[in-house]
Coordinates of C-alpha atoms (C1' of nucleotides) in Angstrom, one line a residue:
Chain H
M501 CA -9.0 6.2 -12.9
P502 CA -10.9 6.2 -9.7
D503 CA -13.1 3.2 -9.2
P504 CA -15.8 3.9 -6.6
I505 CA -17.2 0.5 -7.1
T506 CA -14.2 -1.4 -5.7
R507 CA -14.8 -2.6 -2.2
V508 CA -12.2 -4.6 -0.3
R509 CA -11.9 -5.7 3.3
I510 CA -9.6 -6.9 6.0
A511 CA -11.3 -9.5 8.2
P512 CA -9.2 -10.3 11.3
S513 CA -10.1 -12.6 14.1
P514 CA -9.7 -11.2 17.5
T515 CA -8.1 -14.5 18.7
G516 CA -4.7 -13.1 19.1
P517 CA -2.7 -9.8 18.9
L518 CA -2.3 -8.2 15.5
H519 CA -0.1 -10.5 13.5
I520 CA 2.4 -9.3 11.0
G521 CA 0.7 -11.3 8.3
T522 CA -2.7 -9.7 9.1
A523 CA -1.0 -6.3 9.0
R524 CA 0.4 -7.1 5.5
T525 CA -2.9 -8.3 4.2
A526 CA -4.6 -5.2 5.6
L527 CA -1.9 -3.0 4.0
F528 CA -2.4 -4.6 0.5
N529 CA -6.1 -4.2 0.8
Y530 CA -5.7 -0.6 1.8
L531 CA -3.2 0.0 -1.0
H532 CA -5.5 -1.4 -3.6
A533 CA -8.5 0.5 -2.3
R534 CA -6.7 3.8 -2.2
H535 CA -5.0 3.3 -5.5
V536 CA -8.3 2.7 -7.3
G537 CA -10.3 5.1 -5.2
G538 CA -12.4 2.2 -3.7
T539 CA -13.6 1.5 -0.2
F540 CA -11.7 -0.3 2.5
I541 CA -13.7 -2.2 5.1
L542 CA -12.8 -3.7 8.5
R543 CA -14.8 -6.6 9.7
L544 CA -14.2 -8.6 12.9
E545 CA -14.6 -12.3 12.5
D546 CA -15.2 -13.3 16.1
T547 CA -17.3 -16.4 15.7
D548 CA -14.7 -18.5 17.5
V549 CA -16.2 -17.2 20.8
T550 CA -13.9 -19.3 23.0
R551 CA -10.8 -17.6 21.7
S552 CA -12.0 -14.1 20.8
T553 CA -11.5 -11.3 23.3
L554 CA -12.1 -7.6 23.5
E555 CA -8.5 -7.2 24.4
F556 CA -7.3 -8.7 21.2
E557 CA -9.8 -6.6 19.3
K558 CA -8.3 -3.6 20.8
D559 CA -4.8 -4.7 20.0
I560 CA -5.8 -5.2 16.4
L561 CA -7.6 -1.9 15.9
D562 CA -4.9 0.0 17.7
G563 CA -2.2 -1.7 15.6
L564 CA -4.0 -0.9 12.3
H565 CA -4.5 2.7 13.4
W566 CA -0.9 2.9 14.3
L567 CA 0.1 1.7 10.9
G568 CA -2.0 4.5 9.4
L569 CA -4.3 2.2 7.5
A570 CA -7.6 4.1 7.9
W571 CA -10.7 2.2 6.9
D572 CA -13.9 3.6 5.6
E573 CA -16.3 1.2 7.2
G574 CA -16.1 -0.8 10.4
P575 CA -15.6 -0.4 14.1
E576 CA -13.2 2.5 14.9
V577 CA -12.7 1.8 18.6
A578 CA -12.6 -1.6 20.2
G579 CA -15.9 -2.6 21.7
E580 CA -17.7 0.4 20.2
P581 CA -20.3 0.3 17.5
A582 CA -19.1 0.4 13.9
R583 CA -19.9 3.0 11.3
G584 CA -20.9 2.2 7.7
P585 CA -23.9 1.3 5.7
H586 CA -23.6 -2.4 6.4
A587 CA -23.3 -2.3 10.2
P588 CA -22.8 -4.2 12.3
Y589 CA -19.3 -5.3 11.3
R590 CA -18.7 -7.8 14.1
Q591 CA -19.9 -11.3 13.0
M592 CA -21.3 -12.2 16.4
E593 CA -23.6 -9.2 16.0
R594 CA -24.7 -10.5 12.6
L595 CA -26.0 -13.9 13.6
P596 CA -29.6 -13.3 12.3
T597 CA -28.1 -12.7 8.8
Y598 CA -26.3 -16.0 8.8
A599 CA -29.4 -17.7 10.3
A600 CA -31.5 -16.4 7.4
A601 CA -28.9 -17.5 4.8
A602 CA -28.7 -20.9 6.4
Q603 CA -32.5 -21.2 6.4
R604 CA -32.5 -20.5 2.7
L605 CA -30.0 -23.2 1.9
L606 CA -31.9 -25.6 4.1
A607 CA -35.2 -24.8 2.4
D608 CA -33.6 -25.1 -1.0
G609 CA -32.2 -28.5 -0.1
L610 CA -28.6 -27.2 -0.6
A611 CA -27.8 -27.9 3.0
Y612 CA -28.9 -30.5 5.5
P613 CA -28.7 -31.2 9.2
C614 CA -26.0 -33.7 10.2
Y615 CA -26.3 -35.6 13.4
C616 CA -23.0 -37.5 13.2
T617 CA -21.2 -37.5 16.5
P618 CA -17.6 -36.5 16.9
E619 CA -16.8 -40.1 17.6
E620 CA -18.4 -41.3 14.4
L621 CA -16.6 -38.7 12.3
D622 CA -13.4 -39.5 14.0
A623 CA -13.9 -43.2 13.2
D624 CA -14.6 -42.4 9.6
R625 CA -11.4 -40.4 9.4
K626 CA -9.3 -43.1 10.9
A627 CA -10.8 -45.7 8.6
Q628 CA -10.0 -43.5 5.6
E629 CA -6.5 -43.0 6.8
A630 CA -6.0 -46.7 7.2
A631 CA -7.3 -47.3 3.7
R632 CA -5.0 -44.5 2.5
Q633 CA -8.0 -42.5 1.3
P634 CA -8.2 -38.8 1.6
P635 CA -10.4 -37.7 4.5
R636 CA -13.9 -36.7 3.5
Y637 CA -17.3 -36.6 5.0
V638 CA -19.0 -39.9 4.1
G639 CA -22.5 -38.4 3.7
R640 CA -24.2 -40.5 6.3
C641 CA -26.8 -37.8 7.0
A642 CA -27.1 -36.5 3.4
K643 CA -30.1 -38.6 2.6
L644 CA -31.9 -38.7 5.8
T645 CA -35.7 -38.6 5.3
P646 CA -37.8 -35.9 7.2
E647 CA -39.0 -38.7 9.5
E648 CA -35.5 -39.8 10.3
R649 CA -34.5 -36.2 11.1
L650 CA -37.6 -35.7 13.3
A651 CA -36.7 -38.9 15.1
R652 CA -33.2 -37.6 15.9
E653 CA -34.5 -34.2 17.0
A654 CA -37.0 -36.0 19.2
E655 CA -34.0 -37.7 20.9
G656 CA -32.8 -34.3 21.7
R657 CA -30.0 -34.3 19.2
R658 CA -29.1 -31.0 17.6
G659 CA -27.7 -31.2 14.1
A660 CA -24.9 -29.3 12.6
L661 CA -25.7 -27.9 9.1
R662 CA -23.7 -29.3 6.2
F663 CA -23.5 -27.7 2.8
R664 CA -24.0 -30.0 -0.2
V665 CA -20.8 -29.7 -2.3
G666 CA -22.2 -31.5 -5.4
E667 CA -19.8 -32.4 -8.2
G668 CA -17.9 -30.8 -11.0
L669 CA -15.1 -28.3 -11.5
V670 CA -14.8 -24.9 -9.9
A671 CA -12.5 -22.5 -11.6
F672 CA -11.6 -18.9 -11.1
D673 CA -9.0 -16.4 -12.3
D674 CA -7.0 -15.2 -9.3
I675 CA -5.6 -11.7 -9.8
V676 CA -2.1 -12.8 -8.6
R677 CA -2.1 -16.5 -9.5
G678 CA -4.0 -16.6 -12.7
H679 CA -6.4 -19.4 -13.6
V680 CA -7.0 -22.0 -10.8
E681 CA -9.2 -25.1 -11.0
F682 CA -10.4 -27.5 -8.4
D683 CA -12.4 -30.6 -8.7
V684 CA -15.2 -30.5 -6.2
S685 CA -14.6 -34.1 -5.4
N686 CA -11.4 -33.1 -3.7
L687 CA -13.0 -30.8 -1.3
G688 CA -13.5 -33.4 1.5
G689 CA -17.2 -33.9 1.1
D690 CA -20.1 -31.8 2.4
F691 CA -18.7 -29.4 4.9
V692 CA -20.2 -27.9 8.1
I693 CA -21.4 -24.3 7.8
V694 CA -23.3 -24.1 11.1
R695 CA -22.2 -25.8 14.3
A696 CA -24.6 -28.0 16.3
D697 CA -24.7 -25.2 18.8
G698 CA -26.0 -22.8 16.2
N699 CA -22.9 -20.8 15.7
P700 CA -21.9 -20.3 12.0
L701 CA -18.5 -21.2 10.8
Y702 CA -15.9 -19.2 8.9
H703 CA -16.4 -20.5 5.4
F704 CA -20.1 -19.6 5.7
T705 CA -19.9 -16.2 7.4
V706 CA -17.1 -15.0 5.2
V707 CA -19.3 -15.6 2.1
V708 CA -22.5 -14.2 3.6
D709 CA -20.7 -11.1 4.8
D710 CA -18.6 -10.5 1.7
A711 CA -21.8 -10.6 -0.3
A712 CA -23.8 -8.5 2.2
M713 CA -21.0 -5.9 2.3
E714 CA -20.7 -5.9 -1.5
V715 CA -17.0 -6.8 -1.4
T716 CA -15.8 -6.9 -5.0
D717 CA -12.2 -8.0 -4.4
V718 CA -11.2 -10.5 -1.8
I719 CA -7.5 -9.9 -1.1
R720 CA -6.1 -12.4 1.5
G721 CA -3.3 -14.8 2.3
E722 CA -2.4 -17.7 0.1
D723 CA -3.4 -20.1 2.9
H724 CA -7.0 -19.4 1.8
L725 CA -6.5 -20.4 -1.8
S726 CA -7.6 -24.0 -1.2
N727 CA -10.7 -22.8 0.6
T728 CA -11.8 -20.6 -2.3
P729 CA -13.8 -23.2 -4.2
K730 CA -15.9 -23.8 -1.1
H731 CA -16.6 -20.1 -1.0
I732 CA -17.4 -19.9 -4.6
L733 CA -19.9 -22.8 -4.2
L734 CA -21.5 -21.0 -1.4
F735 CA -21.7 -17.7 -3.3
R736 CA -23.5 -19.5 -6.1
A737 CA -25.8 -21.5 -3.9
L738 CA -26.9 -18.3 -2.2
G739 CA -27.4 -16.5 -5.5
Y740 CA -24.7 -14.0 -5.0
D741 CA -22.2 -12.6 -7.4
V742 CA -18.8 -14.1 -7.0
P743 CA -16.1 -11.5 -6.2
R744 CA -12.6 -11.4 -7.7
F745 CA -9.9 -13.1 -5.6
A746 CA -6.3 -12.2 -5.1
H747 CA -4.2 -14.5 -3.0
L748 CA -1.1 -13.0 -1.5
P749 CA 2.1 -14.9 -1.0
L750 CA 2.8 -15.9 2.5
I751 CA 5.3 -14.3 4.8
L752 CA 7.8 -17.0 5.9
N753 CA 10.0 -18.0 8.8
P754 CA 13.7 -18.2 8.0
D755 CA 13.1 -22.0 7.3
R756 CA 10.5 -21.0 4.7
T757 CA 7.5 -22.3 6.6
K758 CA 4.5 -20.0 7.2
M759 CA 5.6 -17.2 9.6
S760 CA 4.6 -18.3 13.1
K761 CA 4.8 -17.0 16.6
R762 CA 6.9 -20.1 17.5
K763 CA 9.7 -19.2 15.1
S764 CA 9.5 -15.5 14.5
Q765 CA 8.4 -12.3 16.2
T766 CA 4.9 -12.0 14.7
A767 CA 3.1 -9.5 17.0
I768 CA 3.1 -5.9 15.6
D769 CA 3.0 -4.8 19.3
A770 CA 6.5 -6.3 19.8
Y771 CA 7.8 -4.2 16.9
I772 CA 6.1 -1.1 18.2
N773 CA 7.7 -1.6 21.6
E774 CA 11.1 -2.0 20.2
G775 CA 10.8 1.4 18.5
F776 CA 10.1 0.5 14.9
I777 CA 8.1 3.3 13.3
P778 CA 5.0 2.8 11.2
E779 CA 6.6 4.5 8.1
A780 CA 9.3 1.8 8.1
L781 CA 7.0 -1.2 8.8
V782 CA 4.6 -0.2 6.1
N783 CA 7.4 0.4 3.7
Y784 CA 9.0 -2.9 4.5
L785 CA 5.8 -4.9 4.4
A786 CA 4.8 -3.4 1.0
L787 CA 8.1 -4.6 -0.4
L788 CA 7.5 -8.1 0.7
G789 CA 5.8 -9.6 -2.3
W790 CA 5.7 -6.5 -4.4
S791 CA 8.1 -4.0 -5.8
T792 CA 7.8 -0.8 -7.8
G793 CA 9.7 -2.3 -10.7
T794 CA 12.2 0.5 -10.3
E795 CA 15.1 0.9 -7.9
E796 CA 13.1 3.0 -5.4
E797 CA 13.1 1.4 -2.0
V798 CA 12.4 4.0 0.6
L799 CA 8.8 5.0 0.0
S800 CA 6.0 6.6 2.1
L801 CA 2.6 5.1 2.3
D802 CA 1.2 7.7 -0.1
E803 CA 4.0 7.1 -2.6
I804 CA 3.3 3.4 -2.4
V805 CA -0.4 3.9 -2.9
E806 CA 0.4 5.9 -6.1
R807 CA 2.6 3.1 -7.5
F808 CA 0.8 0.0 -6.2
D809 CA -0.8 -2.5 -8.6
I810 CA -2.4 -5.6 -7.2
G811 CA -1.7 -7.4 -10.4
E812 CA 2.1 -7.0 -9.9
V813 CA 2.1 -8.9 -6.6
H814 CA 4.4 -11.9 -6.6
K815 CA 3.4 -15.5 -6.3
G816 CA 6.3 -16.9 -4.2
G817 CA 6.4 -16.6 -0.4
A818 CA 8.9 -14.2 1.2
V819 CA 11.1 -14.7 4.2
F820 CA 10.8 -12.0 6.8
D821 CA 14.2 -10.3 7.0
R822 CA 14.5 -8.3 10.2
E823 CA 17.8 -6.8 9.2
R824 CA 16.3 -5.1 6.2
L825 CA 13.4 -3.8 8.4
E826 CA 16.0 -2.3 10.7
W827 CA 17.8 -0.7 7.9
L828 CA 14.5 0.9 6.6
N829 CA 13.7 2.0 10.2
G830 CA 17.0 3.8 10.3
Q831 CA 16.3 5.4 7.0
W832 CA 12.9 6.7 8.2
I833 CA 14.2 7.8 11.6
R834 CA 16.8 9.9 9.8
R835 CA 14.0 11.5 7.7
L836 CA 12.0 12.7 10.8
S837 CA 11.9 16.3 11.8
A838 CA 13.4 17.3 15.1
D839 CA 10.1 17.9 16.8
D840 CA 8.6 14.7 15.4
L841 CA 11.6 12.6 16.6
I842 CA 11.5 14.2 20.0
D843 CA 7.8 13.4 20.4
R844 CA 8.3 9.8 19.3
L845 CA 11.4 9.4 21.5
R846 CA 9.6 10.5 24.7
P847 CA 7.7 7.3 25.4
F848 CA 10.8 5.3 25.0
I849 CA 12.8 7.5 27.3
G850 CA 9.9 7.3 29.7
K851 CA 10.2 3.5 29.6
E852 CA 13.9 3.7 30.6
L853 CA 12.9 5.9 33.5
D854 CA 10.1 3.5 34.6
A855 CA 12.6 0.6 34.4
G856 CA 15.0 2.5 36.6
L857 CA 17.6 2.6 33.8
I858 CA 17.8 6.3 34.0
E859 CA 17.0 8.8 36.7
Q860 CA 15.6 11.8 35.0
M861 CA 13.8 12.9 31.9
P862 CA 15.7 15.2 29.6
S863 CA 14.0 18.5 28.5
D864 CA 12.9 19.1 25.0
E865 CA 15.8 21.6 24.6
E866 CA 18.3 19.1 25.8
L867 CA 17.0 16.5 23.4
R868 CA 16.9 18.9 20.5
A869 CA 20.5 19.8 21.1
L870 CA 21.4 16.1 21.0
L871 CA 19.5 15.2 17.9
P872 CA 22.3 16.1 15.4
V873 CA 24.5 13.4 16.9
I874 CA 22.0 10.8 17.8
Q875 CA 19.5 10.8 15.0
E876 CA 21.8 8.9 12.6
R877 CA 22.8 6.5 15.3
L878 CA 19.3 5.2 16.2
P879 CA 18.3 2.0 14.4
T880 CA 15.2 2.0 16.5
L881 CA 13.6 4.5 19.0
G882 CA 14.2 1.9 21.7
A883 CA 18.0 2.2 21.2
I884 CA 17.9 5.7 22.8
G885 CA 18.7 4.3 26.3
D886 CA 21.8 2.5 25.1
L887 CA 22.9 5.4 23.0
A888 CA 22.4 8.3 25.5
G889 CA 21.1 6.9 28.8
F890 CA 24.4 7.8 30.5
L891 CA 23.3 11.5 30.2
W892 CA 20.3 11.0 32.4
V893 CA 21.8 9.2 35.4
A894 CA 23.6 10.8 38.3
D895 CA 26.7 8.8 37.9
V896 CA 28.3 6.1 35.8
D897 CA 30.7 3.6 37.1
P898 CA 33.2 2.6 34.5
D899 CA 34.9 -0.7 34.6
P900 CA 38.5 -0.1 35.3
A901 CA 39.4 -2.7 32.7
V902 CA 37.8 -0.8 29.9
L903 CA 38.8 2.6 31.3
V904 CA 42.4 1.9 30.2
P905 CA 42.9 2.2 26.5
K906 CA 44.5 -0.7 24.7
R907 CA 47.9 1.0 24.2
W908 CA 47.9 2.5 27.7
D909 CA 48.4 1.2 31.2
A910 CA 46.6 2.3 34.4
P911 CA 49.2 4.9 35.5
T912 CA 49.2 6.5 32.1
T913 CA 45.4 6.6 32.1
I914 CA 45.3 8.2 35.5
E915 CA 47.8 10.8 34.3
G916 CA 45.9 11.3 31.1
L917 CA 42.5 11.8 32.8
G918 CA 44.1 14.1 35.3
A919 CA 45.6 16.3 32.6
A920 CA 42.4 16.2 30.6
R921 CA 40.5 17.3 33.7
A922 CA 42.8 20.2 34.2
T923 CA 42.4 21.2 30.6
I924 CA 38.7 20.9 30.5
A925 CA 38.4 22.8 33.8
T926 CA 40.0 25.8 32.1
V927 CA 37.2 25.9 29.6
G928 CA 34.5 28.0 31.3
D929 CA 30.8 27.4 31.4
V930 CA 30.1 30.2 29.0
V931 CA 32.3 28.7 26.3
F932 CA 31.7 25.1 27.1
E933 CA 31.3 24.0 23.5
A934 CA 32.6 21.3 21.3
D935 CA 34.8 23.7 19.3
E936 CA 36.3 25.0 22.5
L937 CA 37.1 21.6 23.9
E938 CA 38.7 19.8 21.0
P939 CA 41.7 21.9 20.2
P940 CA 43.1 22.1 23.7
L941 CA 42.7 18.4 24.3
R942 CA 44.4 17.6 21.0
A943 CA 47.2 19.9 21.9
L944 CA 47.5 18.2 25.3
A945 CA 47.8 14.8 23.6
E946 CA 50.4 16.1 21.2
A947 CA 52.4 17.8 24.0
R948 CA 52.5 14.5 26.0
G949 CA 53.2 12.3 23.0
W950 CA 49.9 10.5 23.3
K951 CA 47.7 9.4 20.5
A952 CA 44.7 11.7 20.6
G953 CA 42.4 8.7 20.1
D954 CA 43.8 7.0 23.2
L955 CA 43.2 10.1 25.3
F956 CA 39.8 10.6 23.9
M957 CA 38.9 7.0 24.5
A958 CA 39.9 7.2 28.2
I959 CA 37.8 10.3 28.6
R960 CA 34.9 8.7 26.8
V961 CA 34.8 5.7 29.0
A962 CA 35.3 7.8 32.1
V963 CA 32.3 10.0 31.4
T964 CA 30.0 7.6 29.7
G965 CA 31.0 4.2 31.0
R966 CA 31.1 2.8 27.5
T967 CA 33.3 2.6 24.5
A968 CA 30.7 3.4 21.8
T969 CA 29.1 6.7 22.1
P970 CA 28.1 9.8 20.2
P971 CA 31.1 12.1 19.3
L972 CA 33.1 12.9 22.4
F973 CA 33.0 16.6 22.5
D974 CA 29.3 16.9 21.8
T975 CA 28.9 14.3 24.6
L976 CA 30.9 16.4 27.0
V977 CA 28.8 19.5 26.2
A978 CA 25.6 17.6 26.7
L979 CA 26.9 16.4 30.0
G980 CA 27.9 19.9 31.1
R981 CA 31.1 21.1 32.6
D982 CA 30.4 20.1 36.2
R983 CA 29.3 16.6 35.6
T984 CA 32.1 16.1 33.1
L985 CA 34.7 17.1 35.8
A986 CA 33.0 15.1 38.5
R987 CA 32.9 11.9 36.3
L988 CA 36.6 12.4 35.5
D989 CA 37.4 12.7 39.2
R990 CA 35.4 9.6 39.9
A991 CA 37.1 7.6 37.1
I992 CA 40.5 8.6 38.4
A993 CA 39.6 7.5 41.9
V994 CA 38.3 4.2 40.6
L995 CA 41.6 3.5 38.8
A996 CA 43.7 4.7 41.7
G997 CA 41.8 2.4 44.0
S998 CA 41.9 -0.7 41.8
Chain V
rG263 C1' -2.2 -39.8 1.3
rC264 C1' -5.1 -36.4 -1.7
rC265 C1' -5.7 -31.4 -3.8
rG266 C1' -3.5 -26.8 -4.9
rC267 C1' 0.3 -23.2 -5.3
rA268 C1' 5.3 -21.9 -5.8
rU269 C1' 10.8 -22.1 -7.3
rU270 C1' 16.4 -15.6 -10.1
rC271 C1' 22.7 -14.1 -5.3
rG272 C1' 22.2 -16.1 2.2
rU273 C1' 17.5 -12.6 2.2
rC274 C1' 14.0 -9.0 -0.4
rU275 C1' 13.7 -8.3 -5.5
rA276 C1' 14.5 -6.3 -11.2
rG277 C1' 13.7 -9.1 -15.4
rA278 C1' 7.4 -10.2 -19.6
rG279 C1' 12.6 -14.1 -26.4
rG280 C1' 18.0 -10.9 -28.1
rC281 C1' 19.4 -4.5 -24.0
rC282 C1' 21.5 -10.3 -19.0
rC283 C1' 28.3 -14.4 -19.3
rA284 C1' 21.5 -11.5 -15.1
rG285 C1' 20.6 -5.3 -12.4
rG286 C1' 19.4 -3.0 -7.4
rA287 C1' 18.8 -3.3 -2.0
rC288 C1' 19.8 -5.8 3.0
rA289 C1' 23.5 -8.6 5.2
rC290 C1' 28.9 -9.7 4.5
rC291 C1' 34.2 -8.1 3.2
rG292 C1' 37.7 -4.1 2.0
rC293 C1' 39.0 1.1 1.4
rC294 C1' 37.8 6.3 2.3
rC295 C1' 35.9 9.7 6.1
rU296 C1' 37.1 9.5 11.4
rC297 C1' 38.1 10.6 18.7
rU298 C1' 34.7 5.5 19.4
rC299 C1' 30.1 3.9 17.4
rA300 C1' 27.1 5.0 13.6
rA301 C1' 25.8 7.5 9.1
rG302 C1' 27.7 8.5 4.3
rG303 C1' 31.0 7.6 -0.1
rC304 C1' 33.7 4.1 -3.1
rG305 C1' 34.8 -0.9 -4.3
rG306 C1' 34.5 -6.5 -3.7
rA307 C1' 32.6 -11.2 -3.2
rG308 C1' 28.0 -13.6 -4.0
rA309 C1' 22.9 -16.7 -8.8
rU310 C1' 25.6 -22.7 -14.2
rC311 C1' 18.1 -18.0 -13.3
rA312 C1' 15.7 -25.8 -9.0
rC313 C1' 16.6 -29.9 -12.6
rC314 C1' 15.7 -32.5 -17.4
rG315 C1' 13.9 -32.3 -22.2
rG316 C1' 11.4 -29.4 -26.1
rU317 C1' 10.1 -24.9 -29.2
rU318 C1' 13.3 -21.0 -31.5
rC319 C1' 18.7 -18.4 -35.3
rG320 C1' 18.4 -17.1 -30.0
rA321 C1' 15.2 -18.6 -23.4
rA322 C1' 15.8 -16.6 -16.7
rU323 C1' 11.7 -15.3 -19.9
rC324 C1' 7.3 -20.0 -24.1
rC325 C1' 5.8 -25.6 -23.6
rG326 C1' 6.1 -30.5 -21.1
rG327 C1' 8.0 -33.5 -17.3
rU328 C1' 10.7 -34.2 -12.7
rA329 C1' 12.4 -32.7 -8.0
rU330 C1' 12.0 -29.9 -3.8
rG331 C1' 9.3 -26.7 -0.7
rC332 C1' 5.0 -24.6 1.1
rG333 C1' -0.3 -24.3 1.9
rG334 C1' -5.0 -26.7 2.5
rU335 C1' -7.4 -31.0 3.7
rA336 C1' -11.6 -29.2 11.4
rC337 C1' -18.6 -28.6 14.3
rC338 C1' -10.3 -23.1 13.9
rA339 C1' -9.9 -18.6 11.3

RNA sequence: GCCGCAUUCGUCUAGAGGCCCAGGACACCGCCCUCUCAAGGCGGAGAUCACCGGUUCGAAUCCGGUAUGCGGUACCA
């Protein structure tokens, strides 16, 4: 049943690169919006001007686009104007809206200017701590008379705006957590909603904007659960409808603390650069804190949208398990079409080239021929260099120590490689195919009383420089007859000279 | 400290009173396949369902308490 009324939003702060937790919150908002046929909004919360940058904004927008989480309203391109009926969608461009709301609260006596200095507030806090009291604003400026305020303003002091918290209980029914209640007296006293410099603070802007943008469902991280009563109080004071809330379980470090840059890789960028693909990341993130209730695990974004139900989201935090992400990435890489995989591999091969790890770019045809043997061997796109880089360099220089198979000695290896070279040389260019190479080399091993595996391993190391590679005969074909022979010669020389 | 939230295999989870001496997946181990590495197939090990009480003929599932963990407690978001 499509619900055109539902409106949700992701509201990142451009104070850092796109974080995995933000991506997950964005995903769950997207899933819910798409599942019920609602609207998904992107709003930038850039009121922390000292830490917000255009560069981070770009990183966040690019990352969300990369994940495929298209939004219906909000800025499409970093730095560019937003589209949507409630534009602008950057908070620093919405200052007049907050000023008007603040003015209303002030006029209604629901907020008041506070002239306390940081030193005073600090002293209060220390005293409370010493008395083993919970920290809270003492209310020094709550009852200032108009004359007293004027006097302070005359001294040139600029007040911050504090919201009167009042007393009583605030309760709400969280979609994932159920009924939650807070006693207002535990909120820490009247809190600041506008800084002395005139810039509004998060708790205030989030409420003003969610109301202005007609957000019906606030889906966000559990770290905001304790802030929710403050928001509800503000919604009420401003005469707005209170939206529904859904607080998502946190993504955790292995030690079960909130996932952090310090202990985990949190930047989506880093995963992109390693060669994780969006299908896998989306699939993995959706399964952190939610499941279909069936045994289905590998699901596309559209399949997840179909099955998603915000009410089935878990309450407990979930440790980020990179191994499982890698497994899913492999699953999704294996499902890619040849053309698609080639396109996605190109930038990663390019990076190998730029880094000087390889010397030439393979052609599409060359890559396509390789796909059957590399596709199932790629845990990430970034693994391509390790897997096949030896194909795109002029020469490899195998370590003599690894060139000699475990059961062989150096002279046997020289003999084996020499014999293999002669055998391979008899296979002409026209018929240089895996099926043409394997039988004669097996026959050679048998005739000499060698284990085929030993002979093959010696050849493998000689032509690739490594012990783990795609299947040998496909590798030789990819290398081509001339380079295969040249590398065998070189390996023999290396062994003979060592 | 205060307030809030949470707690099923190492990890992600299934489970909404009997179908559960708890199922699946990742990781791990073994076997098969096999020229290496993967992938794939098969199998194994792994959870007294945090603990203690209660309700009930019967509890992972309901209730109470305890413990532990986490989150919040800013003129950060």
